[in-house]
Amino acid sequence: MTAAGEKQSYGKLTAPRIAVELSERSILCLPVGSLEQHGPHLPLNTDTVIAERFADRLAAHVTQRHDVWVVPPVPYGLSPEHAWSSGTVTLDIPLYTTLIETLVADYLRSTPARAVLIVNGHGGNKGALEALVHQLQRKHDVAICVVNPGSVAAGRIKTGNEFPEVHAGVRETSLMLALAPDHVRLDLLPSDSCPDPGQREEIQRLVLDRGATWPWSSDDPAISKNGVIGGDPRKADAEFGQALVAAALDAGAAVLDRLAPPAPHEPTDHRRTHAPHR
């Protein structure tokens, strides 16, 4: 068993411990990210790092209320908007949705858990995942939802920057400074990395307007500079990142309460104390 406040890593379990540690009240937490350009200062796996480290913190944050097990992350996603850049690897939609459905189905087959939380670190995955959870719920009779840490945090804490935040800007860089500071290289940003205020309207039209959907690319000078779409990342700081993480943890805890409501008077530890009789 893991100690109170410590994350629960599915991958570190031995096979016989699955029947001992997990029950039908357990929640499987699947982090999903991407492998794509994040400007000159953030690594290709930024979205995966954010998803996995947030999932770990969330599991520890709710340990008194929920039995959450973090499974290995999916490090590839839907990134056609960054395919112009070296290093970016993107899946197509059928392959991606098949991969996620196959993983969810097999976790449900091989464990007693009946609830799944997908933690998504990449905005480009959102549309496919939003549609897929409906199918997964119907096909596999599973309680399932997707939480997007960056989005829920942004909804609770303003950046103080009026420039739209989409990719590798102040917000995402601050999250990385809070979750994985050793991965951030602000010294690699060129001196002209400040966003162009003239891009604001085009970012709103191409990327953020929900009334119309357009294909867009992060190398389009009308919306991007150095692969960054957002405020000047040199203004990012770990304190702001920690505030974003704290807000996302509170939101994530509320999501888990809705996904798998704790039963009244239920013991804190839902895991079995011994293997079931066969």
Tab-separated table of C-alpha atoms in Angstrom:
chain	number	residue	atom	x	y	z
A	1	MET	CA	0.000	0.000	0.000
A	2	THR	CA	1.054	3.581	-0.582
A	3	ALA	CA	1.321	6.032	2.275
A	4	ALA	CA	-1.217	8.848	2.655
A	5	GLY	CA	-0.374	11.757	0.371
A	6	GLU	CA	1.788	9.614	-1.935
A	7	LYS	CA	0.861	9.026	-5.562
A	8	GLN	CA	-0.229	5.563	-6.638
A	9	SER	CA	1.634	4.333	-9.702
A	10	TYR	CA	-0.081	1.530	-11.600
A	11	GLY	CA	3.059	0.640	-13.514
A	12	LYS	CA	5.029	-0.082	-10.336
A	13	LEU	CA	2.588	-2.752	-9.158
A	14	THR	CA	3.327	-6.426	-9.606
A	15	ALA	CA	0.604	-8.439	-11.341
A	16	PRO	CA	-0.645	-10.242	-8.179
A	17	ARG	CA	-1.090	-6.877	-6.398
A	18	ILE	CA	-3.752	-5.699	-8.855
A	19	ALA	CA	-6.442	-7.826	-7.166
A	20	VAL	CA	-5.219	-6.676	-3.737
A	21	GLU	CA	-4.751	-2.957	-4.320
A	22	LEU	CA	-7.522	-2.109	-6.801
A	23	SER	CA	-11.266	-2.483	-6.400
A	24	GLU	CA	-14.399	-1.452	-8.274
A	25	ARG	CA	-14.105	1.897	-6.428
A	26	SER	CA	-10.658	2.583	-7.902
A	27	ILE	CA	-10.171	5.247	-10.567
A	28	LEU	CA	-7.654	4.806	-13.365
A	29	CYS	CA	-5.981	8.068	-14.385
A	30	LEU	CA	-4.593	8.143	-17.944
A	31	PRO	CA	-2.321	11.111	-18.815
A	32	VAL	CA	-2.212	11.956	-22.523
A	33	GLY	CA	0.067	14.481	-24.187
A	34	SER	CA	1.960	15.037	-27.424
A	35	LEU	CA	5.407	15.223	-28.989
A	36	GLU	CA	5.630	18.589	-30.738
A	37	GLN	CA	7.542	21.841	-30.966
A	38	HIS	CA	7.117	24.197	-28.011
A	39	GLY	CA	9.224	27.120	-29.115
A	40	PRO	CA	12.970	27.374	-28.494
A	41	HIS	CA	12.644	27.086	-24.710
A	42	LEU	CA	10.388	24.100	-23.918
A	43	PRO	CA	10.926	20.412	-24.775
A	44	LEU	CA	8.989	18.403	-27.329
A	45	ASN	CA	7.293	16.375	-24.575
A	46	THR	CA	6.000	19.423	-22.668
A	47	ASP	CA	2.326	18.413	-22.887
A	48	THR	CA	3.075	14.873	-21.703
A	49	VAL	CA	5.182	16.138	-18.800
A	50	ILE	CA	2.395	18.503	-17.694
A	51	ALA	CA	-0.267	15.780	-17.972
A	52	GLU	CA	1.736	13.130	-16.111
A	53	ARG	CA	3.050	15.333	-13.318
A	54	PHE	CA	-0.349	16.917	-12.781
A	55	ALA	CA	-1.923	13.433	-12.655
A	56	ASP	CA	0.614	12.387	-10.017
A	57	ARG	CA	-0.147	15.465	-7.919
A	58	LEU	CA	-3.887	15.000	-8.306
A	59	ALA	CA	-3.709	11.373	-7.136
A	60	ALA	CA	-1.818	12.470	-4.026
A	61	HIS	CA	-4.113	15.494	-3.522
A	62	VAL	CA	-7.291	13.364	-3.281
A	63	THR	CA	-5.882	10.317	-1.510
A	64	GLN	CA	-8.238	10.776	1.461
A	65	ARG	CA	-11.315	10.684	-0.806
A	66	HIS	CA	-10.446	8.644	-3.901
A	67	ASP	CA	-8.380	5.596	-4.835
A	68	VAL	CA	-6.648	6.950	-7.947
A	69	TRP	CA	-4.036	4.971	-9.869
A	70	VAL	CA	-1.923	6.791	-12.465
A	71	VAL	CA	-1.193	4.591	-15.481
A	72	PRO	CA	1.702	5.185	-17.944
A	73	PRO	CA	1.133	8.220	-20.192
A	74	VAL	CA	0.361	8.281	-23.905
A	75	PRO	CA	3.197	10.459	-25.258
A	76	TYR	CA	1.788	11.015	-28.769
A	77	GLY	CA	-1.226	13.030	-29.835
A	78	LEU	CA	-2.879	15.010	-32.604
A	79	SER	CA	-0.421	17.744	-33.614
A	80	PRO	CA	-0.916	18.619	-37.305
A	81	GLU	CA	-0.662	22.326	-36.450
A	82	HIS	CA	2.988	21.730	-35.490
A	83	ALA	CA	3.910	19.244	-38.228
A	84	TRP	CA	6.011	21.898	-39.995
A	85	SER	CA	8.612	21.646	-37.225
A	86	SER	CA	11.411	19.149	-36.868
A	87	GLY	CA	10.829	16.783	-33.972
A	88	THR	CA	7.040	16.861	-34.080
A	89	VAL	CA	5.333	13.462	-34.305
A	90	THR	CA	1.586	13.449	-34.928
A	91	LEU	CA	-0.923	10.612	-35.192
A	92	ASP	CA	-3.980	10.715	-37.436
A	93	ILE	CA	-7.437	10.784	-35.877
A	94	PRO	CA	-8.493	7.134	-36.499
A	95	LEU	CA	-5.215	5.791	-35.105
A	96	TYR	CA	-5.338	8.074	-32.069
A	97	THR	CA	-8.926	7.283	-31.126
A	98	THR	CA	-8.330	3.559	-31.679
A	99	LEU	CA	-5.262	3.725	-29.432
A	100	ILE	CA	-7.114	5.462	-26.592
A	101	GLU	CA	-10.153	3.175	-26.856
A	102	THR	CA	-7.950	0.064	-26.932
A	103	LEU	CA	-6.049	1.172	-23.837
A	104	VAL	CA	-9.186	2.052	-21.873
A	105	ALA	CA	-10.885	-1.203	-22.833
A	106	ASP	CA	-7.887	-3.292	-21.843
A	107	TYR	CA	-7.424	-1.527	-18.496
A	108	LEU	CA	-11.090	-2.254	-17.745
A	109	ARG	CA	-10.616	-5.877	-18.800
A	110	SER	CA	-7.547	-6.426	-16.648
A	111	THR	CA	-8.598	-4.584	-13.477
A	112	PRO	CA	-11.728	-4.285	-11.329
A	113	ALA	CA	-11.820	-0.484	-11.804
A	114	ARG	CA	-14.932	0.977	-13.432
A	115	ALA	CA	-13.954	4.654	-13.689
A	116	VAL	CA	-11.369	6.414	-15.863
A	117	LEU	CA	-10.107	9.983	-15.755
A	118	ILE	CA	-8.168	11.132	-18.821
A	119	VAL	CA	-5.791	14.014	-18.022
A	120	ASN	CA	-5.099	15.814	-21.284
A	121	GLY	CA	-2.077	18.074	-21.623
A	122	HIS	CA	-2.488	18.989	-25.313
A	123	GLY	CA	-5.175	21.286	-26.698
A	124	GLY	CA	-5.101	19.550	-30.083
A	125	ASN	CA	-6.432	16.336	-28.492
A	126	LYS	CA	-9.532	17.978	-27.029
A	127	GLY	CA	-11.979	17.610	-29.902
A	128	ALA	CA	-11.299	13.922	-30.489
A	129	LEU	CA	-11.383	13.103	-26.769
A	130	GLU	CA	-14.640	14.998	-26.225
A	131	ALA	CA	-16.331	12.846	-28.849
A	132	LEU	CA	-14.596	9.638	-27.782
A	133	VAL	CA	-15.705	9.673	-24.134
A	134	HIS	CA	-19.335	9.397	-25.255
A	135	GLN	CA	-18.495	6.280	-27.249
A	136	LEU	CA	-16.401	4.784	-24.445
A	137	GLN	CA	-19.164	5.310	-21.895
A	138	ARG	CA	-21.774	3.607	-24.066
A	139	LYS	CA	-19.577	0.782	-25.350
A	140	HIS	CA	-17.791	-0.137	-22.133
A	141	ASP	CA	-20.237	0.979	-19.433
A	142	VAL	CA	-17.531	3.055	-17.770
A	143	ALA	CA	-17.653	6.296	-15.809
A	144	ILE	CA	-15.257	8.478	-17.787
A	145	CYS	CA	-14.353	12.084	-18.435
A	146	VAL	CA	-11.496	14.286	-19.621
A	147	VAL	CA	-9.885	17.060	-17.602
A	148	ASN	CA	-7.608	19.648	-19.222
A	149	PRO	CA	-5.385	21.089	-16.430
A	150	GLY	CA	-4.243	24.165	-18.334
A	151	SER	CA	-7.780	25.100	-19.339
A	152	VAL	CA	-9.401	24.636	-15.940
A	153	ALA	CA	-6.568	26.571	-14.276
A	154	ALA	CA	-6.877	29.429	-16.765
A	155	GLY	CA	-10.596	29.622	-16.051
A	156	ARG	CA	-9.869	30.248	-12.375
A	157	ILE	CA	-6.737	32.416	-12.490
A	158	LYS	CA	-6.098	35.249	-14.914
A	159	THR	CA	-2.635	35.729	-16.327
A	160	GLY	CA	-2.672	39.499	-15.966
A	161	ASN	CA	-1.725	39.490	-19.627
A	162	GLU	CA	-4.302	40.479	-22.209
A	163	PHE	CA	-2.513	38.616	-24.994
A	164	PRO	CA	-4.286	35.345	-25.909
A	165	GLU	CA	-2.571	32.281	-24.443
A	166	VAL	CA	-2.543	29.298	-26.794
A	167	HIS	CA	0.858	27.599	-26.955
A	168	ALA	CA	4.241	27.859	-25.184
A	169	GLY	CA	3.508	31.349	-23.826
A	170	VAL	CA	3.429	32.717	-20.285
A	171	ARG	CA	0.920	30.215	-18.925
A	172	GLU	CA	2.379	26.985	-20.297
A	173	THR	CA	5.925	28.066	-19.511
A	174	SER	CA	4.892	28.920	-15.934
A	175	LEU	CA	3.297	25.488	-15.566
A	176	MET	CA	6.539	23.875	-16.656
A	177	LEU	CA	8.543	26.055	-14.242
A	178	ALA	CA	6.284	24.749	-11.458
A	179	LEU	CA	6.159	21.093	-12.512
A	180	ALA	CA	9.493	20.487	-14.280
A	181	PRO	CA	11.793	23.522	-13.961
A	182	ASP	CA	14.825	21.567	-15.141
A	183	HIS	CA	13.126	21.153	-18.530
A	184	VAL	CA	12.810	24.913	-19.182
A	185	ARG	CA	15.491	26.851	-21.109
A	186	LEU	CA	14.490	30.512	-21.099
A	187	ASP	CA	18.068	31.375	-22.060
A	188	LEU	CA	17.407	29.908	-25.519
A	189	LEU	CA	14.675	32.432	-26.324
A	190	PRO	CA	15.789	35.010	-28.880
A	191	SER	CA	15.717	38.665	-27.890
A	192	ASP	CA	12.879	39.339	-30.319
A	193	SER	CA	10.518	36.763	-28.781
A	194	CYS	CA	7.985	39.365	-27.605
A	195	PRO	CA	4.559	38.784	-29.195
A	196	ASP	CA	3.282	41.166	-31.833
A	197	PRO	CA	0.126	42.919	-30.562
A	198	GLY	CA	-1.125	42.876	-34.141
A	199	GLN	CA	-1.528	39.088	-33.907
A	200	ARG	CA	-4.258	39.294	-31.290
A	201	GLU	CA	-7.223	39.562	-33.669
A	202	GLU	CA	-6.011	36.773	-35.951
A	203	ILE	CA	-5.352	34.426	-33.000
A	204	GLN	CA	-8.882	35.068	-31.803
A	205	ARG	CA	-10.337	34.398	-35.267
A	206	LEU	CA	-8.282	31.344	-36.254
A	207	VAL	CA	-7.722	29.563	-32.944
A	208	LEU	CA	-10.069	30.721	-30.186
A	209	ASP	CA	-13.362	31.556	-31.913
A	210	ARG	CA	-15.736	28.668	-31.241
A	211	GLY	CA	-18.195	29.807	-33.904
A	212	ALA	CA	-15.983	28.650	-36.780
A	213	THR	CA	-13.204	26.061	-36.954
A	214	TRP	CA	-10.157	26.635	-39.146
A	215	PRO	CA	-6.995	24.617	-39.767
A	216	TRP	CA	-4.083	26.688	-38.487
A	217	SER	CA	-0.333	26.306	-38.084
A	218	SER	CA	2.034	27.481	-35.365
A	219	ASP	CA	4.507	28.702	-37.979
A	220	ASP	CA	2.006	31.214	-39.377
A	221	PRO	CA	3.538	34.667	-38.716
A	222	ALA	CA	0.037	36.106	-38.461
A	223	ILE	CA	-0.472	34.303	-35.135
A	224	SER	CA	2.933	33.034	-33.990
A	225	LYS	CA	6.521	34.039	-33.303
A	226	ASN	CA	9.253	31.419	-32.834
A	227	GLY	CA	6.533	28.769	-32.568
A	228	VAL	CA	4.973	30.567	-29.575
A	229	ILE	CA	1.343	31.691	-29.561
A	230	GLY	CA	0.856	33.656	-26.374
A	231	GLY	CA	2.433	36.170	-24.051
A	232	ASP	CA	6.194	36.589	-23.783
A	233	PRO	CA	7.430	33.381	-22.069
A	234	ARG	CA	10.310	35.318	-20.498
A	235	LYS	CA	7.692	36.777	-18.159
A	236	ALA	CA	6.755	33.318	-16.853
A	237	ASP	CA	7.580	32.373	-13.267
A	238	ALA	CA	7.238	29.351	-11.005
A	239	GLU	CA	5.034	31.128	-8.458
A	240	PHE	CA	2.388	31.807	-11.077
A	241	GLY	CA	2.776	28.216	-12.259
A	242	GLN	CA	2.196	26.889	-8.744
A	243	ALA	CA	-0.962	29.002	-8.495
A	244	LEU	CA	-2.173	27.487	-11.769
A	245	VAL	CA	-1.416	23.983	-10.494
A	246	ALA	CA	-3.252	24.628	-7.207
A	247	ALA	CA	-6.312	25.899	-9.074
A	248	ALA	CA	-6.245	22.904	-11.410
A	249	LEU	CA	-5.953	20.502	-8.449
A	250	ASP	CA	-9.049	21.989	-6.820
A	251	ALA	CA	-10.925	21.710	-10.103
A	252	GLY	CA	-9.648	18.169	-10.632
A	253	ALA	CA	-10.798	17.098	-7.164
A	254	ALA	CA	-14.295	18.399	-7.937
A	255	VAL	CA	-14.261	16.468	-11.227
A	256	LEU	CA	-13.349	13.249	-9.396
A	257	ASP	CA	-16.121	13.821	-6.850
A	258	ARG	CA	-18.572	13.994	-9.742
A	259	LEU	CA	-17.023	11.099	-11.667
A	260	ALA	CA	-17.014	8.693	-8.701
A	261	PRO	CA	-18.896	10.173	-5.729
A	262	PRO	CA	-17.559	8.797	-2.423
A	263	ALA	CA	-20.211	6.709	-0.683
A	264	PRO	CA	-21.534	8.081	2.645
A	265	HIS	CA	-19.492	6.859	5.625
A	266	GLU	CA	-17.221	4.959	3.278
A	267	PRO	CA	-13.730	4.240	4.670
A	268	THR	CA	-10.938	6.402	3.255
A	269	ASP	CA	-9.027	3.416	1.883
A	270	HIS	CA	-11.182	1.557	-0.663
A	271	ARG	CA	-8.554	-1.035	-1.482
A	272	ARG	CA	-8.846	-4.658	-0.463
A	273	THR	CA	-6.751	-5.782	2.472
A	274	HIS	CA	-6.280	-9.279	1.051
A	275	ALA	CA	-6.678	-11.088	-2.215
A	276	PRO	CA	-10.193	-12.431	-2.873
A	277	HIS	CA	-10.915	-16.134	-2.539
A	278	ARG	CA	-10.999	-17.985	-5.836
